[in-house]
PDB file of N, CA and C in Angstrom:
ATOM      1  N   MET B   1      -1.918  20.271  23.937  1.00 36.00           N
ATOM      2  CA  MET B   1      -2.343  19.094  23.375  1.00 36.00           C
ATOM      3  C   MET B   1      -1.386  18.353  22.341  1.00 36.00           C
ATOM      4  N   SER B   2      -1.095  17.332  22.427  1.00 41.00           N
ATOM      5  CA  SER B   2      -0.305  16.582  21.510  1.00 41.00           C
ATOM      6  C   SER B   2      -1.225  16.030  20.388  1.00 41.00           C
ATOM      7  N   ARG B   3      -0.588  16.175  19.154  1.00 44.00           N
ATOM      8  CA  ARG B   3      -1.234  15.646  17.949  1.00 44.00           C
ATOM      9  C   ARG B   3      -0.977  14.207  17.902  1.00 44.00           C
ATOM     10  N   LYS B   4      -1.993  13.230  17.763  1.00 49.00           N
ATOM     11  CA  LYS B   4      -1.626  11.891  17.562  1.00 49.00           C
ATOM     12  C   LYS B   4      -1.215  11.719  16.033  1.00 49.00           C
ATOM     13  N   SER B   5      -0.162  10.992  16.016  1.00 51.00           N
ATOM     14  CA  SER B   5       0.380  10.588  14.604  1.00 51.00           C
ATOM     15  C   SER B   5      -0.486   9.617  14.157  1.00 51.00           C
ATOM     16  N   ARG B   6      -0.674   9.701  12.746  1.00 54.00           N
ATOM     17  CA  ARG B   6      -1.553   8.769  12.043  1.00 54.00           C
ATOM     18  C   ARG B   6      -0.789   7.488  11.713  1.00 54.00           C
ATOM     19  N   MET B   7      -1.319   6.478  12.049  1.00 67.00           N
ATOM     20  CA  MET B   7      -0.650   5.160  11.507  1.00 67.00           C
ATOM     21  C   MET B   7      -0.567   5.043  10.154  1.00 67.00           C
ATOM     22  N   VAL B   8       0.629   4.688   9.661  1.00 74.00           N
ATOM     23  CA  VAL B   8       0.724   4.468   8.238  1.00 74.00           C
ATOM     24  C   VAL B   8       0.309   3.017   7.984  1.00 74.00           C
ATOM     25  N   LEU B   9      -0.766   2.899   7.013  1.00 87.00           N
ATOM     26  CA  LEU B   9      -1.221   1.715   6.635  1.00 87.00           C
ATOM     27  C   LEU B   9      -0.419   1.151   5.354  1.00 87.00           C
ATOM     28  N   THR B  10       0.077  -0.025   5.535  1.00 92.00           N
ATOM     29  CA  THR B  10       0.948  -0.621   4.428  1.00 92.00           C
ATOM     30  C   THR B  10       0.089  -1.352   3.506  1.00 92.00           C
ATOM     31  N   PRO B  11       0.475  -1.591   2.212  1.00 95.00           N
ATOM     32  CA  PRO B  11      -0.238  -2.393   1.397  1.00 95.00           C
ATOM     33  C   PRO B  11      -0.564  -3.728   1.855  1.00 95.00           C
ATOM     34  N   GLY B  12       0.264  -4.461   2.620  1.00 96.00           N
ATOM     35  CA  GLY B  12       0.043  -5.643   3.139  1.00 96.00           C
ATOM     36  C   GLY B  12      -1.014  -5.712   4.151  1.00 96.00           C
ATOM     37  N   ASN B  13      -0.950  -4.684   5.125  1.00 95.00           N
ATOM     38  CA  ASN B  13      -1.986  -4.552   6.070  1.00 95.00           C
ATOM     39  C   ASN B  13      -3.371  -4.381   5.500  1.00 95.00           C
ATOM     40  N   LEU B  14      -3.415  -3.672   4.403  1.00 96.00           N
ATOM     41  CA  LEU B  14      -4.737  -3.392   3.691  1.00 96.00           C
ATOM     42  C   LEU B  14      -5.153  -4.773   3.025  1.00 96.00           C
ATOM     43  N   VAL B  15      -4.269  -5.476   2.409  1.00 97.00           N
ATOM     44  CA  VAL B  15      -4.730  -6.795   1.752  1.00 97.00           C
ATOM     45  C   VAL B  15      -5.414  -7.609   2.866  1.00 97.00           C
ATOM     46  N   LYS B  16      -4.753  -7.632   4.134  1.00 97.00           N
ATOM     47  CA  LYS B  16      -5.250  -8.578   5.158  1.00 97.00           C
ATOM     48  C   LYS B  16      -6.557  -7.975   5.616  1.00 97.00           C
ATOM     49  N   GLU B  17      -6.642  -6.790   5.809  1.00 96.00           N
ATOM     50  CA  GLU B  17      -8.032  -6.203   6.296  1.00 96.00           C
ATOM     51  C   GLU B  17      -9.138  -6.491   5.246  1.00 96.00           C
ATOM     52  N   LEU B  18      -8.800  -6.424   3.842  1.00 97.00           N
ATOM     53  CA  LEU B  18      -9.876  -6.575   2.887  1.00 97.00           C
ATOM     54  C   LEU B  18     -10.144  -8.139   2.977  1.00 97.00           C
ATOM     55  N   ARG B  19      -9.181  -8.866   3.057  1.00 97.00           N
ATOM     56  CA  ARG B  19      -9.473 -10.393   3.001  1.00 97.00           C
ATOM     57  C   ARG B  19     -10.436 -10.788   4.080  1.00 97.00           C
ATOM     58  N   LEU B  20     -10.089 -10.240   5.357  1.00 97.00           N
ATOM     59  CA  LEU B  20     -10.726 -10.714   6.589  1.00 97.00           C
ATOM     60  C   LEU B  20     -12.202  -9.996   6.385  1.00 97.00           C
ATOM     61  N   LYS B  21     -12.319  -8.833   5.828  1.00 97.00           N
ATOM     62  CA  LYS B  21     -13.583  -8.203   5.722  1.00 97.00           C
ATOM     63  C   LYS B  21     -14.496  -9.094   4.799  1.00 97.00           C
ATOM     64  N   LYS B  22     -13.795  -9.831   3.825  1.00 97.00           N
ATOM     65  CA  LYS B  22     -14.493 -10.608   2.930  1.00 97.00           C
ATOM     66  C   LYS B  22     -14.844 -12.090   3.667  1.00 97.00           C
ATOM     67  N   GLY B  23     -14.145 -12.336   4.742  1.00 97.00           N
ATOM     68  CA  GLY B  23     -14.285 -13.690   5.426  1.00 97.00           C
ATOM     69  C   GLY B  23     -13.654 -14.728   4.745  1.00 97.00           C
ATOM     70  N   TRP B  24     -12.497 -14.318   4.071  1.00 97.00           N
ATOM     71  CA  TRP B  24     -11.812 -15.360   3.287  1.00 97.00           C
ATOM     72  C   TRP B  24     -10.565 -15.637   3.996  1.00 97.00           C
ATOM     73  N   THR B  25     -10.127 -17.076   3.914  1.00 97.00           N
ATOM     74  CA  THR B  25      -8.934 -17.504   4.511  1.00 97.00           C
ATOM     75  C   THR B  25      -7.840 -17.166   3.414  1.00 97.00           C
ATOM     76  N   LEU B  26      -6.568 -17.299   3.726  1.00 98.00           N
ATOM     77  CA  LEU B  26      -5.435 -17.191   2.847  1.00 98.00           C
ATOM     78  C   LEU B  26      -5.613 -18.186   1.674  1.00 98.00           C
ATOM     79  N   LYS B  27      -6.057 -19.391   2.022  1.00 98.00           N
ATOM     80  CA  LYS B  27      -6.072 -20.535   1.000  1.00 98.00           C
ATOM     81  C   LYS B  27      -7.224 -20.094   0.057  1.00 98.00           C
ATOM     82  N   GLN B  28      -8.378 -19.414   0.433  1.00 97.00           N
ATOM     83  CA  GLN B  28      -9.350 -19.102  -0.411  1.00 97.00           C
ATOM     84  C   GLN B  28      -8.870 -17.946  -1.401  1.00 97.00           C
ATOM     85  N   LEU B  29      -8.118 -17.008  -0.866  1.00 97.00           N
ATOM     86  CA  LEU B  29      -7.672 -15.944  -1.630  1.00 97.00           C
ATOM     87  C   LEU B  29      -6.592 -16.518  -2.649  1.00 97.00           C
ATOM     88  N   SER B  30      -5.841 -17.506  -2.207  1.00 97.00           N
ATOM     89  CA  SER B  30      -4.909 -18.038  -3.126  1.00 97.00           C
ATOM     90  C   SER B  30      -5.662 -18.795  -4.349  1.00 97.00           C
ATOM     91  N   GLU B  31      -6.759 -19.456  -4.010  1.00 97.00           N
ATOM     92  CA  GLU B  31      -7.389 -20.136  -5.083  1.00 97.00           C
ATOM     93  C   GLU B  31      -8.011 -19.210  -6.003  1.00 97.00           C
ATOM     94  N   ILE B  32      -8.620 -18.046  -5.590  1.00 97.00           N
ATOM     95  CA  ILE B  32      -9.254 -16.981  -6.305  1.00 97.00           C
ATOM     96  C   ILE B  32      -8.062 -16.406  -7.115  1.00 97.00           C
ATOM     97  N   THR B  33      -7.029 -16.072  -6.626  1.00 97.00           N
ATOM     98  CA  THR B  33      -5.964 -15.201  -7.507  1.00 97.00           C
ATOM     99  C   THR B  33      -4.831 -16.123  -8.054  1.00 97.00           C
ATOM    100  N   SER B  34      -4.863 -17.308  -7.764  1.00 97.00           N
ATOM    101  CA  SER B  34      -3.735 -18.147  -8.266  1.00 97.00           C
ATOM    102  C   SER B  34      -2.247 -17.842  -7.769  1.00 97.00           C
ATOM    103  N   MET B  35      -2.366 -17.019  -6.617  1.00 97.00           N
ATOM    104  CA  MET B  35      -1.080 -16.797  -6.007  1.00 97.00           C
ATOM    105  C   MET B  35      -0.906 -17.715  -4.806  1.00 97.00           C
ATOM    106  N   ALA B  36       0.444 -18.149  -4.569  1.00 98.00           N
ATOM    107  CA  ALA B  36       0.595 -19.039  -3.490  1.00 98.00           C
ATOM    108  C   ALA B  36       0.396 -18.527  -2.156  1.00 98.00           C
ATOM    109  N   VAL B  37      -0.211 -19.391  -1.215  1.00 98.00           N
ATOM    110  CA  VAL B  37      -0.489 -18.989   0.173  1.00 98.00           C
ATOM    111  C   VAL B  37       0.818 -18.183   0.664  1.00 98.00           C
ATOM    112  N   THR B  38       1.858 -18.821   0.548  1.00 98.00           N
ATOM    113  CA  THR B  38       3.106 -18.358   1.182  1.00 98.00           C
ATOM    114  C   THR B  38       3.492 -16.897   0.747  1.00 98.00           C
ATOM    115  N   ASN B  39       3.222 -16.685  -0.527  1.00 97.00           N
ATOM    116  CA  ASN B  39       3.364 -15.363  -1.077  1.00 97.00           C
ATOM    117  C   ASN B  39       2.439 -14.369  -0.546  1.00 97.00           C
ATOM    118  N   LEU B  40       1.085 -14.824  -0.459  1.00 98.00           N
ATOM    119  CA  LEU B  40       0.058 -13.973   0.115  1.00 98.00           C
ATOM    120  C   LEU B  40       0.392 -13.547   1.620  1.00 98.00           C
ATOM    121  N   SER B  41       0.815 -14.671   2.362  1.00 98.00           N
ATOM    122  CA  SER B  41       1.254 -14.342   3.776  1.00 98.00           C
ATOM    123  C   SER B  41       2.345 -13.444   3.932  1.00 98.00           C
ATOM    124  N   SER B  42       3.468 -13.516   3.061  1.00 98.00           N
ATOM    125  CA  SER B  42       4.582 -12.610   2.984  1.00 98.00           C
ATOM    126  C   SER B  42       4.072 -11.198   2.697  1.00 98.00           C
ATOM    127  N   ILE B  43       3.120 -11.068   1.748  1.00 97.00           N
ATOM    128  CA  ILE B  43       2.601  -9.694   1.507  1.00 97.00           C
ATOM    129  C   ILE B  43       1.814  -9.220   2.745  1.00 97.00           C
ATOM    130  N   GLU B  44       1.032 -10.003   3.291  1.00 97.00           N
ATOM    131  CA  GLU B  44       0.188  -9.471   4.341  1.00 97.00           C
ATOM    132  C   GLU B  44       1.058  -9.192   5.705  1.00 97.00           C
ATOM    133  N   ASN B  45       2.236  -9.882   5.862  1.00 97.00           N
ATOM    134  CA  ASN B  45       3.021  -9.636   6.917  1.00 97.00           C
ATOM    135  C   ASN B  45       4.292  -8.637   6.591  1.00 97.00           C
ATOM    136  N   ASN B  46       4.056  -7.921   5.499  1.00 95.00           N
ATOM    137  CA  ASN B  46       4.997  -6.900   5.033  1.00 95.00           C
ATOM    138  C   ASN B  46       6.382  -7.449   4.787  1.00 95.00           C
ATOM    139  N   LYS B  47       6.538  -8.712   4.466  1.00 97.00           N
ATOM    140  CA  LYS B  47       7.781  -9.296   4.180  1.00 97.00           C
ATOM    141  C   LYS B  47       8.167  -9.175   2.734  1.00 97.00           C
ATOM    142  N   SER B  48       7.156  -8.994   1.823  1.00 95.00           N
ATOM    143  CA  SER B  48       7.475  -8.602   0.426  1.00 95.00           C
ATOM    144  C   SER B  48       6.529  -7.634  -0.155  1.00 95.00           C
ATOM    145  N   ARG B  49       7.025  -6.973  -1.180  1.00 93.00           N
ATOM    146  CA  ARG B  49       6.157  -6.028  -1.737  1.00 93.00           C
ATOM    147  C   ARG B  49       5.215  -6.400  -2.771  1.00 93.00           C
ATOM    148  N   ILE B  50       4.342  -5.663  -2.925  1.00 95.00           N
ATOM    149  CA  ILE B  50       3.326  -6.119  -4.060  1.00 95.00           C
ATOM    150  C   ILE B  50       3.640  -5.367  -5.301  1.00 95.00           C
ATOM    151  N   SER B  51       3.908  -6.346  -6.263  1.00 95.00           N
ATOM    152  CA  SER B  51       4.114  -5.839  -7.654  1.00 95.00           C
ATOM    153  C   SER B  51       2.835  -5.375  -8.397  1.00 95.00           C
ATOM    154  N   ASP B  52       3.070  -4.597  -9.346  1.00 94.00           N
ATOM    155  CA  ASP B  52       1.933  -3.935 -10.124  1.00 94.00           C
ATOM    156  C   ASP B  52       0.862  -5.027 -10.528  1.00 94.00           C
ATOM    157  N   ASP B  53       1.412  -6.109 -11.055  1.00 96.00           N
ATOM    158  CA  ASP B  53       0.677  -7.224 -11.618  1.00 96.00           C
ATOM    159  C   ASP B  53      -0.142  -7.797 -10.497  1.00 96.00           C
ATOM    160  N   ARG B  54       0.462  -8.026  -9.321  1.00 97.00           N
ATOM    161  CA  ARG B  54      -0.350  -8.722  -8.203  1.00 97.00           C
ATOM    162  C   ARG B  54      -1.228  -7.639  -7.622  1.00 97.00           C
ATOM    163  N   ALA B  55      -0.989  -6.417  -7.513  1.00 96.00           N
ATOM    164  CA  ALA B  55      -1.979  -5.430  -7.161  1.00 96.00           C
ATOM    165  C   ALA B  55      -3.215  -5.431  -8.049  1.00 96.00           C
ATOM    166  N   ILE B  56      -3.090  -5.479  -9.337  1.00 96.00           N
ATOM    167  CA  ILE B  56      -4.131  -5.609 -10.112  1.00 96.00           C
ATOM    168  C   ILE B  56      -5.079  -6.803  -9.886  1.00 96.00           C
ATOM    169  N   ILE B  57      -4.359  -7.950  -9.695  1.00 97.00           N
ATOM    170  CA  ILE B  57      -5.153  -9.284  -9.404  1.00 97.00           C
ATOM    171  C   ILE B  57      -5.872  -9.145  -8.107  1.00 97.00           C
ATOM    172  N   LEU B  58      -5.060  -8.784  -7.212  1.00 97.00           N
ATOM    173  CA  LEU B  58      -5.779  -8.498  -5.734  1.00 97.00           C
ATOM    174  C   LEU B  58      -6.865  -7.521  -5.800  1.00 97.00           C
ATOM    175  N   ALA B  59      -6.700  -6.424  -6.466  1.00 96.00           N
ATOM    176  CA  ALA B  59      -7.647  -5.292  -6.591  1.00 96.00           C
ATOM    177  C   ALA B  59      -8.910  -5.998  -7.200  1.00 96.00           C
ATOM    178  N   THR B  60      -8.707  -6.782  -8.190  1.00 97.00           N
ATOM    179  CA  THR B  60      -9.853  -7.373  -8.849  1.00 97.00           C
ATOM    180  C   THR B  60     -10.746  -8.267  -7.976  1.00 97.00           C
ATOM    181  N   ALA B  61      -9.836  -9.067  -7.276  1.00 97.00           N
ATOM    182  CA  ALA B  61     -10.652  -9.975  -6.204  1.00 97.00           C
ATOM    183  C   ALA B  61     -11.429  -9.174  -5.226  1.00 97.00           C
ATOM    184  N   PHE B  62     -10.834  -8.051  -4.757  1.00 97.00           N
ATOM    185  CA  PHE B  62     -11.401  -7.307  -3.723  1.00 97.00           C
ATOM    186  C   PHE B  62     -12.434  -6.159  -4.224  1.00 97.00           C
ATOM    187  N   ASP B  63     -12.554  -5.940  -5.475  1.00 95.00           N
ATOM    188  CA  ASP B  63     -13.358  -5.035  -6.169  1.00 95.00           C
ATOM    189  C   ASP B  63     -12.983  -3.683  -5.816  1.00 95.00           C
ATOM    190  N   VAL B  64     -11.634  -3.353  -5.846  1.00 95.00           N
ATOM    191  CA  VAL B  64     -11.070  -2.042  -5.604  1.00 95.00           C
ATOM    192  C   VAL B  64     -10.169  -1.645  -6.702  1.00 95.00           C
ATOM    193  N   LYS B  65      -9.724  -0.391  -6.718  1.00 94.00           N
ATOM    194  CA  LYS B  65      -8.741   0.020  -7.746  1.00 94.00           C
ATOM    195  C   LYS B  65      -7.345  -0.384  -7.236  1.00 94.00           C
ATOM    196  N   PRO B  66      -6.512  -0.913  -8.131  1.00 94.00           N
ATOM    197  CA  PRO B  66      -5.103  -1.176  -7.803  1.00 94.00           C
ATOM    198  C   PRO B  66      -4.399  -0.044  -6.940  1.00 94.00           C
ATOM    199  N   GLU B  67      -4.582   1.225  -7.270  1.00 93.00           N
ATOM    200  CA  GLU B  67      -3.869   2.284  -6.504  1.00 93.00           C
ATOM    201  C   GLU B  67      -4.258   2.258  -5.116  1.00 93.00           C
ATOM    202  N   PHE B  68      -5.521   1.795  -4.911  1.00 93.00           N
ATOM    203  CA  PHE B  68      -5.951   1.783  -3.439  1.00 93.00           C
ATOM    204  C   PHE B  68      -5.023   0.752  -2.701  1.00 93.00           C
ATOM    205  N   ILE B  69      -4.771  -0.372  -3.206  1.00 94.00           N
ATOM    206  CA  ILE B  69      -4.003  -1.344  -2.522  1.00 94.00           C
ATOM    207  C   ILE B  69      -2.387  -0.794  -2.450  1.00 94.00           C
ATOM    208  N   LEU B  70      -1.914  -0.199  -3.726  1.00 93.00           N
ATOM    209  CA  LEU B  70      -0.524   0.211  -3.621  1.00 93.00           C
ATOM    210  C   LEU B  70      -0.277   1.436  -2.792  1.00 93.00           C
ATOM    211  N   PHE B  71      -1.313   2.245  -2.713  1.00 90.00           N
ATOM    212  CA  PHE B  71      -1.131   3.516  -2.199  1.00 90.00           C
ATOM    213  C   PHE B  71      -2.506   3.668  -1.081  1.00 90.00           C
ATOM    214  N   PRO B  72      -2.325   2.776   0.030  1.00 88.00           N
ATOM    215  CA  PRO B  72      -3.557   2.800   0.889  1.00 88.00           C
ATOM    216  C   PRO B  72      -3.543   4.225   1.732  1.00 88.00           C
ATOM    217  N   ASN B  73      -2.494   4.939   1.772  1.00 81.00           N
ATOM    218  CA  ASN B  73      -2.560   6.247   2.493  1.00 81.00           C
ATOM    219  C   ASN B  73      -2.759   7.411   1.460  1.00 81.00           C
ATOM    220  N   GLY B  74      -3.119   7.014   0.222  1.00 80.00           N
ATOM    221  CA  GLY B  74      -3.114   8.112  -0.734  1.00 80.00           C
ATOM    222  C   GLY B  74      -1.853   8.469  -1.129  1.00 80.00           C
ATOM    223  N   TYR B  75      -1.647   9.588  -1.743  1.00 72.00           N
ATOM    224  CA  TYR B  75      -0.323  10.008  -2.161  1.00 72.00           C
ATOM    225  C   TYR B  75       0.335  11.097  -1.197  1.00 72.00           C
ATOM    226  N   VAL B  76      -0.457  11.455  -0.092  1.00 70.00           N
ATOM    227  CA  VAL B  76       0.051  12.374   0.904  1.00 70.00           C
ATOM    228  C   VAL B  76       0.501  11.389   2.173  1.00 70.00           C
ATOM    229  N   ARG B  77       1.736  11.592   2.449  1.00 71.00           N
ATOM    230  CA  ARG B  77       2.443  10.772   3.571  1.00 71.00           C
ATOM    231  C   ARG B  77       3.104  11.735   4.371  1.00 71.00           C
ATOM    232  N   GLU B  78       2.638  11.989   5.468  1.00 75.00           N
ATOM    233  CA  GLU B  78       3.177  12.991   6.338  1.00 75.00           C
ATOM    234  C   GLU B  78       4.700  12.587   6.883  1.00 75.00           C
ATOM    235  N   ASP B  79       4.836  11.297   7.064  1.00 77.00           N
ATOM    236  CA  ASP B  79       6.146  10.799   7.271  1.00 77.00           C
ATOM    237  C   ASP B  79       7.123  11.047   6.265  1.00 77.00           C
ATOM    238  N   LEU B  80       6.773  11.465   5.030  1.00 80.00           N
ATOM    239  CA  LEU B  80       7.742  11.716   4.050  1.00 80.00           C
ATOM    240  C   LEU B  80       7.872  13.335   3.684  1.00 80.00           C
ATOM    241  N   GLN B  81       7.012  14.053   4.384  1.00 84.00           N
ATOM    242  CA  GLN B  81       6.978  15.504   4.025  1.00 84.00           C
ATOM    243  C   GLN B  81       8.452  16.178   3.981  1.00 84.00           C
ATOM    244  N   ASN B  82       9.296  15.847   4.945  1.00 89.00           N
ATOM    245  CA  ASN B  82      10.522  16.486   4.976  1.00 89.00           C
ATOM    246  C   ASN B  82      11.379  16.115   3.716  1.00 89.00           C
ATOM    247  N   LYS B  83      11.285  14.899   3.329  1.00 90.00           N
ATOM    248  CA  LYS B  83      12.053  14.446   2.043  1.00 90.00           C
ATOM    249  C   LYS B  83      11.402  15.031   0.889  1.00 90.00           C
ATOM    250  N   ILE B  84       9.971  15.063   0.826  1.00 87.00           N
ATOM    251  CA  ILE B  84       9.376  15.722  -0.364  1.00 87.00           C
ATOM    252  C   ILE B  84       9.719  17.207  -0.468  1.00 87.00           C
ATOM    253  N   GLU B  85       9.828  17.985   0.613  1.00 91.00           N
ATOM    254  CA  GLU B  85      10.152  19.514   0.722  1.00 91.00           C
ATOM    255  C   GLU B  85      11.570  19.627   0.084  1.00 91.00           C
ATOM    256  N   LEU B  86      12.496  18.710   0.538  1.00 92.00           N
ATOM    257  CA  LEU B  86      13.833  18.762   0.144  1.00 92.00           C
ATOM    258  C   LEU B  86      14.035  18.484  -1.312  1.00 92.00           C
ATOM    259  N   VAL B  87      13.256  17.473  -1.922  1.00 91.00           N
ATOM    260  CA  VAL B  87      13.215  17.289  -3.293  1.00 91.00           C
ATOM    261  C   VAL B  87      12.685  18.450  -4.234  1.00 91.00           C
ATOM    262  N   LYS B  88      11.651  18.991  -3.630  1.00 91.00           N
ATOM    263  CA  LYS B  88      10.994  20.217  -4.327  1.00 91.00           C
ATOM    264  C   LYS B  88      11.927  21.332  -4.371  1.00 91.00           C
ATOM    265  N   LYS B  89      12.710  21.500  -3.244  1.00 92.00           N
ATOM    266  CA  LYS B  89      13.658  22.669  -3.164  1.00 92.00           C
ATOM    267  C   LYS B  89      14.818  22.284  -4.103  1.00 92.00           C
ATOM    268  N   ARG B  90      15.255  21.167  -4.278  1.00 92.00           N
ATOM    269  CA  ARG B  90      16.326  20.810  -5.110  1.00 92.00           C
ATOM    270  C   ARG B  90      15.925  20.963  -6.549  1.00 92.00           C
ATOM    271  N   VAL B  91      14.725  20.686  -6.948  1.00 94.00           N
ATOM    272  CA  VAL B  91      14.263  20.844  -8.312  1.00 94.00           C
ATOM    273  C   VAL B  91      14.248  22.319  -8.718  1.00 94.00           C
ATOM    274  N   ARG B  92      13.615  23.144  -7.727  1.00 91.00           N
ATOM    275  CA  ARG B  92      13.558  24.587  -7.923  1.00 91.00           C
ATOM    276  C   ARG B  92      15.035  25.158  -8.243  1.00 91.00           C
ATOM    277  N   LEU B  93      16.029  24.720  -7.306  1.00 90.00           N
ATOM    278  CA  LEU B  93      17.370  25.172  -7.568  1.00 90.00           C
ATOM    279  C   LEU B  93      18.047  24.856  -8.819  1.00 90.00           C
ATOM    280  N   LEU B  94      17.662  23.624  -9.271  1.00 89.00           N
ATOM    281  CA  LEU B  94      18.272  23.132 -10.552  1.00 89.00           C
ATOM    282  C   LEU B  94      17.490  23.803 -11.702  1.00 89.00           C
ATOM    283  N   GLU B  95      16.274  24.102 -11.575  1.00 90.00           N
ATOM    284  CA  GLU B  95      15.578  24.900 -12.639  1.00 90.00           C
ATOM    285  C   GLU B  95      15.960  26.228 -12.866  1.00 90.00           C
ATOM    286  N   LYS B  96      16.399  26.764 -11.610  1.00 85.00           N
ATOM    287  CA  LYS B  96      17.037  28.231 -11.683  1.00 85.00           C
ATOM    288  C   LYS B  96      18.402  28.382 -12.312  1.00 85.00           C
ATOM    289  N   ALA B  97      19.133  27.252 -12.280  1.00 74.00           N
ATOM    290  CA  ALA B  97      20.470  27.181 -12.769  1.00 74.00           C
ATOM    291  C   ALA B  97      20.668  27.205 -14.305  1.00 74.00           C
TER     292      ALA B  97
END
């Protein structure tokens, strides 16, 4: 049996899902947050990253915590596990030196 790999949800995907769940257009979200429609569209299409400031504003609009928007997959990311283990190994080696 093969394990299905979990799709990694991006902050932009999440913003779009939250907006659609509210039934808002990009223009409406723009009016609520004072962010340009083009910037919001770029975020939703994963063409630009969400700054901390924007995450706080968007989280307020959607009534969620900013970290929910910044880290929609939580802090555990299977796609990063190999790199995380390598970093942990390097830290242990450095601490032993």
